[in-house]
Tab-separated table of C-alpha atoms and ligand atoms in Angstrom:
chain	number	residue	atom	x	y	z
A	141	MET	CA	-60.087	148.479	-0.001
A	142	SER	CA	-60.175	147.708	3.712
A	143	ARG	CA	-63.111	145.584	4.790
A	144	THR	CA	-64.609	144.682	8.167
A	145	VAL	CA	-64.339	140.930	8.648
A	146	LEU	CA	-65.725	138.543	11.252
A	147	VAL	CA	-64.032	135.137	11.459
A	148	THR	CA	-65.544	132.341	13.556
A	149	GLY	CA	-63.447	129.733	15.375
A	150	ALA	CA	-60.328	131.887	15.280
A	151	SER	CA	-58.578	130.585	18.402
A	152	SER	CA	-56.508	128.046	16.439
A	153	GLY	CA	-55.833	126.438	13.067
A	154	PHE	CA	-57.213	127.921	9.872
A	155	GLY	CA	-59.254	130.548	11.766
A	156	ALA	CA	-56.176	131.958	13.505
A	157	MET	CA	-54.234	131.931	10.226
A	158	ILE	CA	-57.088	133.506	8.243
A	159	SER	CA	-57.446	136.291	10.838
A	160	ARG	CA	-53.753	137.196	10.531
A	161	SER	CA	-53.734	136.841	6.768
A	162	LEU	CA	-56.715	139.181	6.334
A	163	ALA	CA	-55.413	141.710	8.859
A	164	GLY	CA	-52.037	141.507	7.121
A	165	ALA	CA	-53.797	142.467	3.882
A	166	GLY	CA	-55.161	145.604	5.554
A	167	HIS	CA	-58.612	144.484	6.642
A	168	VAL	CA	-60.152	145.133	10.062
A	169	VAL	CA	-60.544	141.685	11.588
A	170	TYR	CA	-62.726	140.534	14.468
A	171	ALA	CA	-61.479	137.085	15.413
A	172	GLY	CA	-64.401	135.221	16.990
A	173	MET	CA	-63.426	132.926	19.851
A	174	ARG	CA	-65.328	131.356	22.699
A	175	ASP	CA	-64.151	131.469	26.321
A	176	THR	CA	-61.903	134.454	25.653
A	177	THR	CA	-61.179	135.001	29.354
A	178	GLY	CA	-60.556	131.311	30.097
A	179	ARG	CA	-59.288	128.547	27.857
A	180	ASN	CA	-58.672	130.876	24.891
A	181	ALA	CA	-57.197	133.806	26.851
A	182	GLN	CA	-53.765	132.931	25.500
A	183	ALA	CA	-55.019	132.988	21.887
A	184	VAL	CA	-56.546	136.427	22.587
A	185	ALA	CA	-53.236	137.706	23.982
A	186	GLU	CA	-51.224	136.215	21.114
A	187	LEU	CA	-53.426	137.932	18.543
A	188	ALA	CA	-53.185	141.268	20.374
A	189	ASP	CA	-49.416	140.873	20.487
A	190	TRP	CA	-49.290	139.979	16.765
A	191	SER	CA	-51.447	142.999	15.878
A	192	GLY	CA	-49.249	145.327	17.913
A	193	ARG	CA	-46.016	144.044	16.421
A	194	HIS	CA	-47.327	144.224	12.853
A	195	ASP	CA	-49.376	147.395	13.304
A	196	ARG	CA	-52.475	145.599	12.016
A	197	SER	CA	-56.109	145.622	13.089
A	198	ALA	CA	-57.077	142.188	14.407
A	199	GLN	CA	-58.785	141.718	17.744
A	200	ALA	CA	-60.557	138.870	19.456
A	201	VAL	CA	-64.281	139.050	20.069
A	202	GLU	CA	-66.180	136.631	22.314
A	203	LEU	CA	-68.230	134.416	19.978
A	204	ASP	CA	-69.556	130.953	20.796
A	205	VAL	CA	-71.207	129.735	17.609
A	206	SER	CA	-73.386	127.335	19.624
A	207	ASP	CA	-75.101	130.197	21.435
A	208	GLN	CA	-77.332	132.684	19.579
A	209	ALA	CA	-76.984	135.323	22.328
A	210	SER	CA	-73.201	135.139	22.046
A	211	VAL	CA	-73.357	135.381	18.228
A	212	ASP	CA	-75.758	138.338	18.392
A	213	ALA	CA	-73.549	140.153	20.920
A	214	ALA	CA	-70.442	139.634	18.766
A	215	VAL	CA	-72.141	140.932	15.623
A	216	ALA	CA	-73.645	143.878	17.549
A	217	ARG	CA	-70.165	144.778	18.792
A	218	VAL	CA	-68.710	144.723	15.260
A	219	VAL	CA	-71.592	146.789	13.883
A	220	ALA	CA	-71.342	149.288	16.759
A	221	ASP	CA	-67.603	149.701	16.146
A	222	ARG	CA	-67.625	149.721	12.369
A	223	GLY	CA	-71.152	150.548	11.236
A	224	GLY	CA	-71.566	147.196	9.482
A	225	VAL	CA	-69.878	143.966	8.555
A	226	ASP	CA	-68.535	143.283	5.086
A	227	VAL	CA	-67.212	139.727	5.254
A	228	VAL	CA	-68.002	136.699	7.394
A	229	VAL	CA	-65.751	133.648	7.409
A	230	HIS	CA	-67.668	130.580	8.593
A	231	ASN	CA	-64.734	128.616	9.932
A	232	ALA	CA	-65.612	127.156	13.352
A	233	GLY	CA	-65.916	123.398	13.206
A	234	HIS	CA	-65.368	120.194	15.100
A	235	MET	CA	-64.374	116.750	13.884
A	236	THR	CA	-65.159	113.249	15.140
A	237	LEU	CA	-63.261	109.986	14.891
A	238	GLY	CA	-64.896	106.594	15.321
A	239	PRO	CA	-67.516	104.278	13.842
A	240	VAL	CA	-70.852	106.032	13.294
A	241	GLU	CA	-72.946	103.474	15.233
A	242	ALA	CA	-70.998	104.138	18.435
A	243	PHE	CA	-71.938	107.835	18.547
A	244	THR	CA	-75.100	108.702	20.457
A	245	VAL	CA	-77.799	110.689	18.682
A	246	GLU	CA	-77.012	113.579	21.031
A	247	GLN	CA	-73.356	113.510	19.990
A	248	ILE	CA	-74.241	113.621	16.308
A	249	ALA	CA	-76.681	116.472	16.968
A	250	ALA	CA	-73.824	118.346	18.677
A	251	VAL	CA	-71.565	117.796	15.646
A	252	TYR	CA	-74.303	119.187	13.396
A	253	ASP	CA	-74.750	122.083	15.784
A	254	THR	CA	-71.098	123.122	15.682
A	255	ASN	CA	-70.584	122.622	11.951
A	256	VAL	CA	-73.975	123.480	10.456
A	257	LEU	CA	-76.456	125.223	12.778
A	258	SER	CA	-73.673	127.542	13.895
A	259	THR	CA	-73.563	129.071	10.425
A	260	GLN	CA	-77.312	129.702	10.538
A	261	ARG	CA	-76.944	131.541	13.867
A	262	VAL	CA	-74.216	133.735	12.413
A	263	ASN	CA	-76.049	134.304	9.130
A	264	ARG	CA	-79.257	135.328	10.881
A	265	ALA	CA	-77.218	137.919	12.772
A	266	VAL	CA	-75.151	139.300	9.864
A	267	LEU	CA	-77.365	138.946	6.796
A	268	PRO	CA	-79.843	141.684	7.832
A	269	HIS	CA	-76.891	144.119	7.874
A	270	MET	CA	-75.463	142.838	4.588
A	271	ARG	CA	-78.883	142.924	2.926
A	272	ARG	CA	-79.344	146.522	4.054
A	273	GLN	CA	-75.861	147.373	2.739
A	274	ARG	CA	-76.691	145.551	-0.534
A	275	ASP	CA	-73.166	144.234	-0.193
A	276	GLY	CA	-71.227	141.551	1.630
A	277	LEU	CA	-69.326	138.319	1.309
A	278	LEU	CA	-69.915	134.937	2.924
A	279	VAL	CA	-66.817	132.738	2.978
A	280	TRP	CA	-67.550	129.163	3.967
A	281	ILE	CA	-64.725	126.877	5.084
A	282	GLY	CA	-66.084	123.666	3.614
A	283	SER	CA	-64.224	120.429	3.066
A	284	THR	CA	-63.277	117.991	0.346
A	285	SER	CA	-64.881	115.422	2.665
A	286	ALA	CA	-68.301	116.577	1.452
A	287	ARG	CA	-67.594	114.945	-1.947
A	288	GLY	CA	-64.143	113.361	-2.128
A	289	GLY	CA	-62.704	109.906	-1.592
A	290	THR	CA	-63.855	109.771	1.996
A	291	PRO	CA	-62.508	107.081	4.336
A	292	PRO	CA	-64.644	105.584	7.135
A	293	TRP	CA	-64.448	106.534	10.855
A	294	LEU	CA	-65.214	110.183	10.106
A	295	GLY	CA	-68.942	109.796	9.325
A	296	PRO	CA	-70.718	112.304	11.602
A	297	TYR	CA	-68.236	115.022	10.689
A	298	PHE	CA	-68.394	114.270	6.948
A	299	ALA	CA	-72.200	114.316	7.035
A	300	ALA	CA	-72.153	117.664	8.824
A	301	LYS	CA	-69.697	119.217	6.346
A	302	ALA	CA	-71.863	117.970	3.465
A	303	ALA	CA	-74.889	119.613	5.096
A	304	GLU	CA	-72.950	122.847	5.575
A	305	ASP	CA	-71.932	122.784	1.918
A	306	SER	CA	-75.500	122.222	0.807
A	307	LEU	CA	-76.734	125.181	2.856
A	308	ALA	CA	-73.947	127.362	1.462
A	309	VAL	CA	-74.960	126.538	-2.112
A	310	SER	CA	-78.634	127.372	-1.509
A	311	ILE	CA	-77.916	130.553	0.436
A	312	ALA	CA	-75.545	131.818	-2.277
A	313	ALA	CA	-78.463	132.050	-4.708
A	314	GLU	CA	-80.868	133.463	-2.130
A	315	VAL	CA	-78.649	136.392	-1.186
A	316	ALA	CA	-77.271	137.130	-4.671
A	317	ARG	CA	-79.978	139.687	-5.545
A	318	PHE	CA	-79.091	141.556	-2.331
A	319	GLY	CA	-75.595	141.993	-3.767
A	320	ILE	CA	-74.077	139.478	-1.360
A	321	ASP	CA	-71.299	137.265	-2.697
A	322	SER	CA	-70.427	133.720	-1.560
A	323	THR	CA	-67.321	131.581	-1.888
A	324	ILE	CA	-66.900	128.062	-0.549
A	325	VAL	CA	-63.287	127.295	0.358
A	326	VAL	CA	-62.617	123.577	0.032
A	327	PRO	CA	-59.548	122.377	1.947
A	328	GLY	CA	-58.428	118.779	1.811
A	329	SER	CA	-57.148	117.092	4.917
A	330	PHE	CA	-54.300	118.796	6.773
A	331	THR	CA	-53.385	116.436	9.586
A	332	THR	CA	-50.905	118.897	11.114
A	333	GLY	CA	-50.924	122.646	11.675
A	334	THR	CA	-54.421	122.787	13.173
A	335	ASN	CA	-56.161	121.179	16.178
A	336	HIS	CA	-58.616	119.435	13.850
A	337	TYR	CA	-57.429	115.868	14.433
A	338	ALA	CA	-55.999	116.353	17.951
A	339	HIS	CA	-59.311	117.747	19.290
A	340	ALA	CA	-61.577	115.266	17.495
A	341	GLY	CA	-64.556	113.923	19.445
A	342	HIS	CA	-64.831	110.180	20.117
A	343	PRO	CA	-67.852	107.878	20.495
A	344	ALA	CA	-69.564	107.856	23.894
A	345	ASP	CA	-70.709	104.253	23.430
A	346	GLU	CA	-67.362	102.601	24.098
A	347	THR	CA	-68.803	99.084	24.190
A	348	THR	CA	-69.945	99.344	20.590
A	349	ALA	CA	-66.753	101.137	19.541
A	350	LYS	CA	-64.667	98.274	20.959
A	351	GLU	CA	-66.580	95.727	18.863
A	352	TYR	CA	-65.614	97.717	15.754
A	353	ASP	CA	-62.031	98.093	16.952
A	354	ALA	CA	-61.779	94.321	17.397
A	355	LEU	CA	-62.553	93.792	13.714
A	356	TYR	CA	-61.036	96.890	12.111
A	357	GLY	CA	-57.936	97.133	14.292
A	358	ASP	CA	-56.198	100.370	14.971
A	359	MET	CA	-57.776	102.995	12.733
A	360	ASP	CA	-54.961	105.405	13.590
A	361	ASP	CA	-53.329	103.565	10.746
A	362	LEU	CA	-56.036	104.926	8.468
A	363	LEU	CA	-55.179	108.459	9.506
A	364	ALA	CA	-51.513	107.800	8.845
A	365	ARG	CA	-52.431	106.525	5.390
A	366	GLN	CA	-54.547	109.636	4.817
A	367	ALA	CA	-51.700	111.879	5.992
A	368	GLY	CA	-49.326	109.941	3.742
A	369	LEU	CA	-51.264	111.052	0.656
A	370	ALA	CA	-50.353	114.701	1.179
A	371	PRO	CA	-46.928	115.968	0.154
A	372	ALA	CA	-44.577	116.678	3.061
A	373	ASP	CA	-44.624	120.400	2.307
A	374	ALA	CA	-48.448	120.709	2.426
A	375	ASP	CA	-48.951	124.073	4.084
A	376	PRO	CA	-52.227	124.851	5.930
A	377	GLY	CA	-51.279	128.514	5.648
A	378	GLU	CA	-52.241	128.283	1.979
A	379	VAL	CA	-55.906	128.154	3.050
A	380	ALA	CA	-55.482	131.531	4.771
A	381	ARG	CA	-53.644	133.032	1.801
A	382	GLN	CA	-56.393	131.891	-0.560
A	383	VAL	CA	-59.059	133.454	1.672
A	384	ALA	CA	-57.182	136.780	1.691
A	385	ALA	CA	-56.807	136.618	-2.090
A	386	LEU	CA	-60.500	136.020	-2.743
A	387	VAL	CA	-61.632	138.727	-0.306
A	388	ASP	CA	-59.548	141.214	-2.308
A	389	LEU	CA	-61.191	140.294	-5.618
A	390	PRO	CA	-63.963	142.576	-6.872
A	391	LYS	CA	-67.553	141.475	-6.348
A	392	GLY	CA	-68.729	139.307	-9.209
A	393	GLN	CA	-65.225	138.044	-9.976
A	394	ARG	CA	-64.775	135.787	-6.983
A	395	PRO	CA	-64.767	132.031	-7.636
A	396	PHE	CA	-67.717	130.030	-6.325
A	397	ARG	CA	-65.235	127.503	-4.893
A	398	VAL	CA	-61.531	127.538	-4.092
A	399	TYR	CA	-59.722	124.211	-3.697
A	400	ILE	CA	-56.669	123.642	-1.491
A	401	ASP	CA	-56.233	119.893	-1.510
A	402	PRO	CA	-52.602	118.712	-1.473
A	403	ALA	CA	-53.703	115.047	-1.216
A	404	GLN	CA	-56.028	115.380	-4.242
A	405	ASP	CA	-58.804	113.167	-2.872
A	406	GLY	CA	-60.984	113.711	-5.931
A	407	ALA	CA	-63.525	116.123	-4.456
A	408	GLU	CA	-62.694	118.872	-6.947
A	409	GLU	CA	-63.722	116.667	-9.846
A	410	VAL	CA	-67.086	115.846	-8.274
A	411	PHE	CA	-67.773	119.421	-7.140
A	412	ARG	CA	-67.001	120.738	-10.628
A	413	VAL	CA	-69.613	118.436	-12.155
A	414	GLY	CA	-72.175	119.306	-9.478
A	415	ASP	CA	-71.578	123.028	-9.844
A	416	ARG	CA	-71.867	122.808	-13.632
A	417	ILE	CA	-75.181	120.945	-13.338
A	418	ARG	CA	-76.403	123.597	-10.916
A	419	ARG	CA	-75.425	126.428	-13.261
A	420	ASP	CA	-77.078	124.716	-16.217
A	421	PHE	CA	-80.242	124.033	-14.227
A	422	TYR	CA	-80.484	127.645	-13.034
A	423	ARG	CA	-80.145	128.777	-16.657
A	424	THR	CA	-82.863	126.340	-17.703
A	425	LEU	CA	-85.092	127.817	-15.016
A	426	GLY	CA	-84.256	131.377	-16.114
A	427	PHE	CA	-82.416	132.150	-12.885
A	428	ASP	CA	-79.062	133.042	-14.479
A	429	ASP	CA	-78.781	136.216	-12.404
A	430	LEU	CA	-78.667	134.170	-9.180
A	431	LEU	CA	-75.293	132.733	-10.179
A	432	ARG	CA	-73.552	136.054	-9.422
A	433	PRO	CA	-74.193	138.748	-6.810
A	434	ALA	CA	-76.040	141.793	-8.107
A	435	THR	CA	-73.577	144.631	-8.632
B	203	LIG	P1	-59.097	123.590	14.704
B	203	LIG	O1	-59.601	122.571	15.667
B	203	LIG	O2	-57.702	124.105	14.884
B	203	LIG	O3	-60.079	124.847	14.695
B	203	LIG	C1	-61.449	124.748	14.959
B	203	LIG	C2	-61.892	126.059	15.547
B	203	LIG	O4	-63.311	126.019	15.743
B	203	LIG	C3	-61.271	126.321	16.928
B	203	LIG	O5	-60.888	127.662	17.003
B	203	LIG	C4	-62.413	126.030	17.874
B	203	LIG	O6	-62.397	126.779	19.073
B	203	LIG	C5	-63.573	126.518	17.012
B	203	LIG	N1	-64.849	126.125	17.575
B	203	LIG	C6	-65.339	124.886	17.770
B	203	LIG	N2	-66.546	124.969	18.371
B	203	LIG	C7	-66.791	126.296	18.551
B	203	LIG	C8	-67.861	127.041	19.128
B	203	LIG	N3	-68.940	126.446	19.645
B	203	LIG	N4	-67.782	128.398	19.135
B	203	LIG	C9	-66.717	129.015	18.618
B	203	LIG	N5	-65.660	128.372	18.087
B	203	LIG	C10	-65.716	127.035	18.053
B	203	LIG	O7	-59.238	122.932	13.270
B	203	LIG	P2	-59.172	123.556	11.789
B	203	LIG	O8	-58.493	124.866	11.796
B	203	LIG	O9	-58.616	122.483	10.956
B	203	LIG	O10	-60.717	123.717	11.433
B	203	LIG	C11	-61.258	124.925	10.929
B	203	LIG	C12	-62.267	124.597	9.849
B	203	LIG	O11	-61.587	123.945	8.774
B	203	LIG	C13	-63.398	123.669	10.277
B	203	LIG	O12	-64.608	124.141	9.747
B	203	LIG	C14	-63.024	122.342	9.615
B	203	LIG	O13	-64.158	121.583	9.350
B	203	LIG	C15	-62.361	122.842	8.354
B	203	LIG	N6	-61.501	121.876	7.671
B	203	LIG	C16	-60.352	121.401	8.264
B	203	LIG	C17	-59.557	120.512	7.586
B	203	LIG	C18	-58.293	119.956	8.167
B	203	LIG	O14	-57.827	118.929	7.674
B	203	LIG	N7	-57.699	120.575	9.174
B	203	LIG	C19	-59.898	120.060	6.227
B	203	LIG	C20	-61.115	120.618	5.697
B	203	LIG	C21	-61.866	121.500	6.399
B	203	LIG	P3	-61.913	126.201	20.498
B	203	LIG	O15	-60.431	126.390	20.492
B	203	LIG	O16	-62.586	127.081	21.496
B	203	LIG	O17	-62.342	124.778	20.559
């Protein structure tokens, strides 16, 4: 069954791969990107070229997740074209590298904005349509960093991904009776194949950062160690394939989480315990039905 899908942050990395993977599976994909006529014009053209060559339906739509008007316009365009929206992939995100103290409060607020508040903007635009349809799927691109063996120097980003995960868990139960499904995709670290590490933000307070650098040395070494944990053939494309696979599953049979963690940082173990406790607690409260979307 062909579905109408909106992907955020689709100019590069997982978002670009997910857009192609879903269009390749026969879905109608709107690949949300900001600055489609400027910095991301090339990504727009590449997607159009890919769609033409493969005879698939994937097109870019202007979507800056930091701007409610932009989000609303993108969703309105999809709904005008297609009459609704079936699947949203919350993928846009931004990482930081550096000791937490050296980031200004404004910088950390911006990290939360891109990784957490962005999803609220998109949800407030799409959920009214999905609730009316009594159908839909929210796919959240989470991270093992919300629970796994997390190294230092990534604090603001890790905190934001943990907040995103927490919102995803709560919202899943709140939309279930409207027939809306949720899956949290949990990738481990992929240090190549996306712009995640290359485009990371750095602390504005360089004086403080230098005091940390003097004691901790070159933390690039830490990233190399992190990268060294993953097998050489770790393929970020697997994230996109897993998203396409779960979208094609029938409602009610989709997993609550999907793990793609070549480095095995331990997050899966912790998430599994947390999710079991949540299920048990819902049952204790008599909320069993909230664990699956109404069908
Ligand atoms: P990329 O940097 O390649 O992709 C991030 C995407 O988010 C880009 O397309 C970027 O657009 C977009 N984006 C950032 N801010 C905005 C905004 N305000 N409006 C619209 N789009 C925006 O990295 P990844 O592909 O790795 O990251 C995708 C997701 O995967 C993120 O949520 C990240 O947290 C998650 N993730 C990544 C992991 C990894 O190791 N790579 C591991 C676990 C999770 P632009 O080009 O315009 O900046």
